[in-house]
Coordinates of C-alpha atoms and ligand atoms in Angstrom, one line a residue:
M217 CA -34.5 -54.7 -78.1
S218 CA -34.9 -51.0 -77.9
I219 CA -37.9 -48.9 -77.7
T220 CA -37.9 -45.4 -79.0
E221 CA -40.8 -43.0 -78.7
I222 CA -41.8 -41.3 -81.9
P223 CA -43.1 -37.9 -81.1
R224 CA -46.6 -37.1 -82.3
A225 CA -46.8 -34.7 -85.2
F226 CA -49.7 -32.8 -86.7
L227 CA -50.0 -32.0 -90.4
Y228 CA -52.0 -28.9 -91.2
K229 CA -53.1 -28.3 -94.8
C230 CA -54.4 -25.0 -96.1
D231 CA -58.0 -25.5 -97.3
V232 CA -57.4 -23.2 -100.3
C233 CA -53.9 -23.7 -101.7
G234 CA -52.9 -26.9 -100.0
A235 CA -49.8 -25.5 -98.3
E236 CA -48.7 -27.8 -95.5
H237 CA -47.3 -27.2 -92.1
I238 CA -46.0 -30.0 -89.8
Q239 CA -46.0 -29.4 -86.1
E240 CA -43.9 -31.8 -84.2
G241 CA -43.3 -32.3 -80.5
A242 CA -46.5 -30.7 -79.5
S243 CA -48.0 -32.6 -76.7
G244 CA -51.7 -32.3 -77.5
Y245 CA -52.5 -28.6 -77.0
Y246 CA -51.9 -28.0 -80.7
T247 CA -54.5 -30.4 -82.0
N248 CA -57.4 -27.9 -81.9
S249 CA -55.3 -24.9 -82.8
R250 CA -53.5 -23.7 -85.9
P251 CA -49.9 -23.0 -87.0
P252 CA -48.4 -19.6 -86.3
H253 CA -49.6 -16.9 -88.7
W254 CA -52.3 -19.2 -90.1
A255 CA -56.0 -18.3 -89.6
M256 CA -59.5 -19.9 -89.5
L257 CA -62.0 -18.1 -91.7
R258 CA -65.4 -18.8 -90.2
I259 CA -68.8 -17.6 -91.4
E260 CA -71.5 -18.7 -89.0
Q261 CA -74.9 -19.0 -90.8
T262 CA -78.0 -21.0 -90.9
A263 CA -79.0 -23.2 -93.8
Y264 CA -82.6 -23.0 -95.0
D265 CA -84.7 -25.4 -96.9
Y266 CA -86.5 -24.6 -100.1
Q267 CA -89.5 -23.2 -98.2
G268 CA -87.3 -20.8 -96.2
A269 CA -87.3 -22.6 -92.9
A270 CA -84.1 -22.9 -91.0
C271 CA -83.0 -26.6 -91.2
A272 CA -79.4 -26.9 -90.3
D273 CA -76.1 -25.2 -89.4
G274 CA -74.6 -23.8 -92.6
T275 CA -71.4 -22.6 -91.0
I276 CA -68.4 -22.4 -93.4
E277 CA -64.9 -22.8 -92.1
R278 CA -61.6 -22.6 -94.0
L279 CA -58.2 -23.1 -92.5
L280 CA -55.9 -20.6 -94.3
C281 CA -52.1 -20.6 -94.5
D282 CA -50.2 -17.4 -94.0
A283 CA -50.3 -16.4 -97.6
C284 CA -54.0 -17.2 -98.1
R285 CA -54.8 -15.4 -94.8
G286 CA -53.2 -12.2 -96.1
E287 CA -55.0 -12.5 -99.5
A288 CA -58.4 -13.1 -97.8
I289 CA -58.0 -10.1 -95.5
K290 CA -57.1 -7.9 -98.5
V291 CA -60.1 -9.1 -100.5
I292 CA -62.5 -8.8 -97.6
N293 CA -61.3 -5.3 -96.7
K294 CA -61.4 -4.2 -100.3
W295 CA -65.0 -5.5 -100.8
A296 CA -66.2 -4.0 -97.5
T297 CA -64.6 -0.6 -98.2
R298 CA -66.2 -0.5 -101.6
K299 CA -69.7 -1.5 -100.2
M300 CA -69.7 0.8 -97.2
K301 CA -71.8 3.9 -97.4
V302 CA -70.1 6.4 -95.2
Ligands
ZN33 ZN1 -53.0 -21.3 -98.6

């Protein structure tokens, strides 16, 4: 009989395009993080009911792969630059 430890691995999946990244051999610290060059897009907001009263946390989070991160930054910067009145 032999016993072999199988290292823990974490599979990250981009919330937009579905790209995957497998992180192996990370002893736990990686679980609440993200792969190198990936990003977490987070919009913190409150959800309101039909009468306008705050009723819940409406925060939106998207885990983005490297490519989607780059595209999101471009789109956000383009939008913000166009809207800014300087
Ligand atoms: Zn992606």
